[in-house]
Amino acid sequence: MTTSTSDHFIPDKAFVRRHVAHFIAFGGGAGLSPAAPGTAGTLAAFPLFWVLDYFLDPVKLLLLIAGLFLIGIWACNVTGKALGDHDHGGMVWDEIVAFLLVLVFTPHSLIWQAFAFLLFRLFDIIKPPPIRYYDNKLRGGFGVMFDDLLAAFFTLLCLAAWKAFVI
């Protein structure tokens, strides 16, 4: 792990490999992307979803996502403490898990999935109320994971409205 001039840790590949929690929190390394790590993490959810969706029925996939959410609470808590930053930008497991949930309920067409991606990133970046409130109030692994769950909910709400009222 390297350090910056302000003595804050800058995670690198060695940091990600040092502990299984770091590997998970950084999405297997997707969070090390120098530009837009949250977007890189969200993109990493696509191939993961396509593989899981092929092998698992929707109920089993939802149960797995719930388990991944719980694992994410632990991994992001451990990693946030190690970095001294409870919600470091490189921790992208929250985006991966939340977007997996979005994809479960999104029609299986590339246009719908692309639109879901754009909406999710929009909500994750701008954090409209109440997402910003919970992002600021909740700490630790649960806080990291929860605000992205809300972004997923907003995304699914918009997709449902689009499907119900426009198409």
PDB file of N, CA and C in Angstrom, residues 21 25 68-81 85-88 91 93-95 97 134-135 137-149:
ATOM      1  N   ALA A  21     -11.582  -9.609   3.165  1.00  0.00           N
ATOM      2  CA  ALA A  21     -12.550  -8.510   3.272  1.00  0.00           C
ATOM      3  C   ALA A  21     -12.196  -7.378   2.310  1.00  0.00           C
ATOM      4  N   ALA A  25     -14.600  -6.085  -0.601  1.00  0.00           N
ATOM      5  CA  ALA A  25     -15.021  -4.678  -0.590  1.00  0.00           C
ATOM      6  C   ALA A  25     -14.600  -3.954  -1.859  1.00  0.00           C
ATOM      7  N   LEU A  68     -24.898 -11.857  -0.028  1.00  0.00           N
ATOM      8  CA  LEU A  68     -23.818 -10.976  -0.468  1.00  0.00           C
ATOM      9  C   LEU A  68     -23.910  -9.611   0.205  1.00  0.00           C
ATOM     10  N   PHE A  69     -25.130  -9.156   0.467  1.00  0.00           N
ATOM     11  CA  PHE A  69     -25.337  -7.902   1.184  1.00  0.00           C
ATOM     12  C   PHE A  69     -24.764  -8.015   2.602  1.00  0.00           C
ATOM     13  N   LEU A  70     -25.084  -9.103   3.283  1.00  0.00           N
ATOM     14  CA  LEU A  70     -24.572  -9.310   4.646  1.00  0.00           C
ATOM     15  C   LEU A  70     -23.047  -9.434   4.661  1.00  0.00           C
ATOM     16  N   ILE A  71     -22.506 -10.153   3.706  1.00  0.00           N
ATOM     17  CA  ILE A  71     -21.048 -10.263   3.593  1.00  0.00           C
ATOM     18  C   ILE A  71     -20.445  -8.884   3.340  1.00  0.00           C
ATOM     19  N   GLY A  72     -21.133  -8.078   2.535  1.00  0.00           N
ATOM     20  CA  GLY A  72     -20.659  -6.730   2.241  1.00  0.00           C
ATOM     21  C   GLY A  72     -20.606  -5.839   3.468  1.00  0.00           C
ATOM     22  N   ILE A  73     -21.577  -5.995   4.370  1.00  0.00           N
ATOM     23  CA  ILE A  73     -21.545  -5.221   5.617  1.00  0.00           C
ATOM     24  C   ILE A  73     -20.246  -5.514   6.363  1.00  0.00           C
ATOM     25  N   TRP A  74     -19.937  -6.795   6.493  1.00  0.00           N
ATOM     26  CA  TRP A  74     -18.703  -7.188   7.173  1.00  0.00           C
ATOM     27  C   TRP A  74     -17.462  -6.694   6.430  1.00  0.00           C
ATOM     28  N   ALA A  75     -17.392  -6.977   5.126  1.00  0.00           N
ATOM     29  CA  ALA A  75     -16.193  -6.649   4.347  1.00  0.00           C
ATOM     30  C   ALA A  75     -15.944  -5.142   4.303  1.00  0.00           C
ATOM     31  N   CYS A  76     -16.990  -4.362   4.117  1.00  0.00           N
ATOM     32  CA  CYS A  76     -16.821  -2.903   4.054  1.00  0.00           C
ATOM     33  C   CYS A  76     -16.482  -2.326   5.422  1.00  0.00           C
ATOM     34  N   ASN A  77     -16.995  -2.936   6.477  1.00  0.00           N
ATOM     35  CA  ASN A  77     -16.651  -2.489   7.831  1.00  0.00           C
ATOM     36  C   ASN A  77     -15.171  -2.730   8.110  1.00  0.00           C
ATOM     37  N   VAL A  78     -14.704  -3.938   7.836  1.00  0.00           N
ATOM     38  CA  VAL A  78     -13.297  -4.287   8.059  1.00  0.00           C
ATOM     39  C   VAL A  78     -12.387  -3.412   7.196  1.00  0.00           C
ATOM     40  N   THR A  79     -12.729  -3.263   5.934  1.00  0.00           N
ATOM     41  CA  THR A  79     -11.893  -2.505   5.007  1.00  0.00           C
ATOM     42  C   THR A  79     -11.910  -1.016   5.330  1.00  0.00           C
ATOM     43  N   GLY A  80     -13.080  -0.488   5.669  1.00  0.00           N
ATOM     44  CA  GLY A  80     -13.172   0.922   6.051  1.00  0.00           C
ATOM     45  C   GLY A  80     -12.308   1.237   7.256  1.00  0.00           C
ATOM     46  N   LYS A  81     -12.305   0.349   8.237  1.00  0.00           N
ATOM     47  CA  LYS A  81     -11.455   0.542   9.421  1.00  0.00           C
ATOM     48  C   LYS A  81      -9.978   0.487   9.041  1.00  0.00           C
ATOM     49  N   ASP A  85     -11.272   5.182   6.621  1.00  0.00           N
ATOM     50  CA  ASP A  85     -12.295   5.893   5.851  1.00  0.00           C
ATOM     51  C   ASP A  85     -13.476   4.939   5.729  1.00  0.00           C
ATOM     52  N   HIS A  86     -14.546   5.216   6.457  1.00  0.00           N
ATOM     53  CA  HIS A  86     -15.649   4.258   6.532  1.00  0.00           C
ATOM     54  C   HIS A  86     -16.309   3.994   5.184  1.00  0.00           C
ATOM     55  N   ASP A  87     -16.213   4.945   4.237  1.00  0.00           N
ATOM     56  CA  ASP A  87     -16.857   4.763   2.933  1.00  0.00           C
ATOM     57  C   ASP A  87     -15.902   5.179   1.813  1.00  0.00           C
ATOM     58  N   HIS A  88     -14.764   4.531   1.778  1.00  0.00           N
ATOM     59  CA  HIS A  88     -13.754   4.827   0.757  1.00  0.00           C
ATOM     60  C   HIS A  88     -14.320   4.585  -0.634  1.00  0.00           C
ATOM     61  N   MET A  91     -14.229   1.126  -2.363  1.00  0.00           N
ATOM     62  CA  MET A  91     -15.068   0.011  -1.906  1.00  0.00           C
ATOM     63  C   MET A  91     -16.319  -0.003  -2.773  1.00  0.00           C
ATOM     64  N   TRP A  93     -18.203  -2.976  -3.481  1.00  0.00           N
ATOM     65  CA  TRP A  93     -19.083  -4.130  -3.282  1.00  0.00           C
ATOM     66  C   TRP A  93     -20.526  -3.673  -3.149  1.00  0.00           C
ATOM     67  N   ASP A  94     -20.736  -2.495  -2.567  1.00  0.00           N
ATOM     68  CA  ASP A  94     -22.088  -1.960  -2.407  1.00  0.00           C
ATOM     69  C   ASP A  94     -22.754  -1.733  -3.758  1.00  0.00           C
ATOM     70  N   GLU A  95     -22.011  -1.190  -4.715  1.00  0.00           N
ATOM     71  CA  GLU A  95     -22.555  -1.007  -6.069  1.00  0.00           C
ATOM     72  C   GLU A  95     -22.833  -2.349  -6.740  1.00  0.00           C
ATOM     73  N   VAL A  97     -23.491  -5.364  -5.424  1.00  0.00           N
ATOM     74  CA  VAL A  97     -24.629  -6.077  -4.843  1.00  0.00           C
ATOM     75  C   VAL A  97     -25.947  -5.370  -5.160  1.00  0.00           C
ATOM     76  N   TYR A 134     -29.210   9.147   4.619  1.00  0.00           N
ATOM     77  CA  TYR A 134     -28.670   7.908   5.178  1.00  0.00           C
ATOM     78  C   TYR A 134     -27.186   7.755   4.894  1.00  0.00           C
ATOM     79  N   ASP A 135     -26.723   8.267   3.769  1.00  0.00           N
ATOM     80  CA  ASP A 135     -25.304   8.233   3.453  1.00  0.00           C
ATOM     81  C   ASP A 135     -24.520   9.032   4.492  1.00  0.00           C
ATOM     82  N   LYS A 137     -25.680   9.811   7.670  1.00  0.00           N
ATOM     83  CA  LYS A 137     -25.980   9.416   9.055  1.00  0.00           C
ATOM     84  C   LYS A 137     -25.455   8.032   9.436  1.00  0.00           C
ATOM     85  N   LEU A 138     -25.509   7.092   8.512  1.00  0.00           N
ATOM     86  CA  LEU A 138     -25.120   5.719   8.837  1.00  0.00           C
ATOM     87  C   LEU A 138     -23.629   5.520   8.597  1.00  0.00           C
ATOM     88  N   ARG A 139     -22.967   4.868   9.508  1.00  0.00           N
ATOM     89  CA  ARG A 139     -21.537   4.603   9.407  1.00  0.00           C
ATOM     90  C   ARG A 139     -21.293   3.102   9.359  1.00  0.00           C
ATOM     91  N   GLY A 140     -20.075   2.747   9.078  1.00  0.00           N
ATOM     92  CA  GLY A 140     -19.691   1.338   9.060  1.00  0.00           C
ATOM     93  C   GLY A 140     -20.196   0.627   7.819  1.00  0.00           C
ATOM     94  N   GLY A 141     -20.043  -0.668   7.848  1.00  0.00           N
ATOM     95  CA  GLY A 141     -20.401  -1.478   6.694  1.00  0.00           C
ATOM     96  C   GLY A 141     -21.862  -1.374   6.301  1.00  0.00           C
ATOM     97  N   PHE A 142     -22.762  -1.307   7.296  1.00  0.00           N
ATOM     98  CA  PHE A 142     -24.177  -1.199   6.967  1.00  0.00           C
ATOM     99  C   PHE A 142     -24.469   0.109   6.240  1.00  0.00           C
ATOM    100  N   GLY A 143     -23.881   1.196   6.688  1.00  0.00           N
ATOM    101  CA  GLY A 143     -24.080   2.485   6.024  1.00  0.00           C
ATOM    102  C   GLY A 143     -23.594   2.475   4.590  1.00  0.00           C
ATOM    103  N   VAL A 144     -22.448   1.845   4.371  1.00  0.00           N
ATOM    104  CA  VAL A 144     -21.894   1.747   3.015  1.00  0.00           C
ATOM    105  C   VAL A 144     -22.862   1.005   2.103  1.00  0.00           C
ATOM    106  N   MET A 145     -23.393  -0.098   2.596  1.00  0.00           N
ATOM    107  CA  MET A 145     -24.258  -0.939   1.779  1.00  0.00           C
ATOM    108  C   MET A 145     -25.667  -0.358   1.610  1.00  0.00           C
ATOM    109  N   PHE A 146     -26.187   0.298   2.655  1.00  0.00           N
ATOM    110  CA  PHE A 146     -27.585   0.708   2.663  1.00  0.00           C
ATOM    111  C   PHE A 146     -27.909   1.802   1.651  1.00  0.00           C
ATOM    112  N   ASP A 147     -27.053   2.804   1.500  1.00  0.00           N
ATOM    113  CA  ASP A 147     -27.395   3.895   0.573  1.00  0.00           C
ATOM    114  C   ASP A 147     -27.486   3.392  -0.870  1.00  0.00           C
ATOM    115  N   ASP A 148     -26.695   2.385  -1.213  1.00  0.00           N
ATOM    116  CA  ASP A 148     -26.790   1.822  -2.566  1.00  0.00           C
ATOM    117  C   ASP A 148     -28.042   0.969  -2.733  1.00  0.00           C
ATOM    118  N   LEU A 149     -28.496   0.370  -1.650  1.00  0.00           N
ATOM    119  CA  LEU A 149     -29.764  -0.345  -1.683  1.00  0.00           C
ATOM    120  C   LEU A 149     -30.908   0.630  -1.977  1.00  0.00           C
TER     121      LEU A 149
END
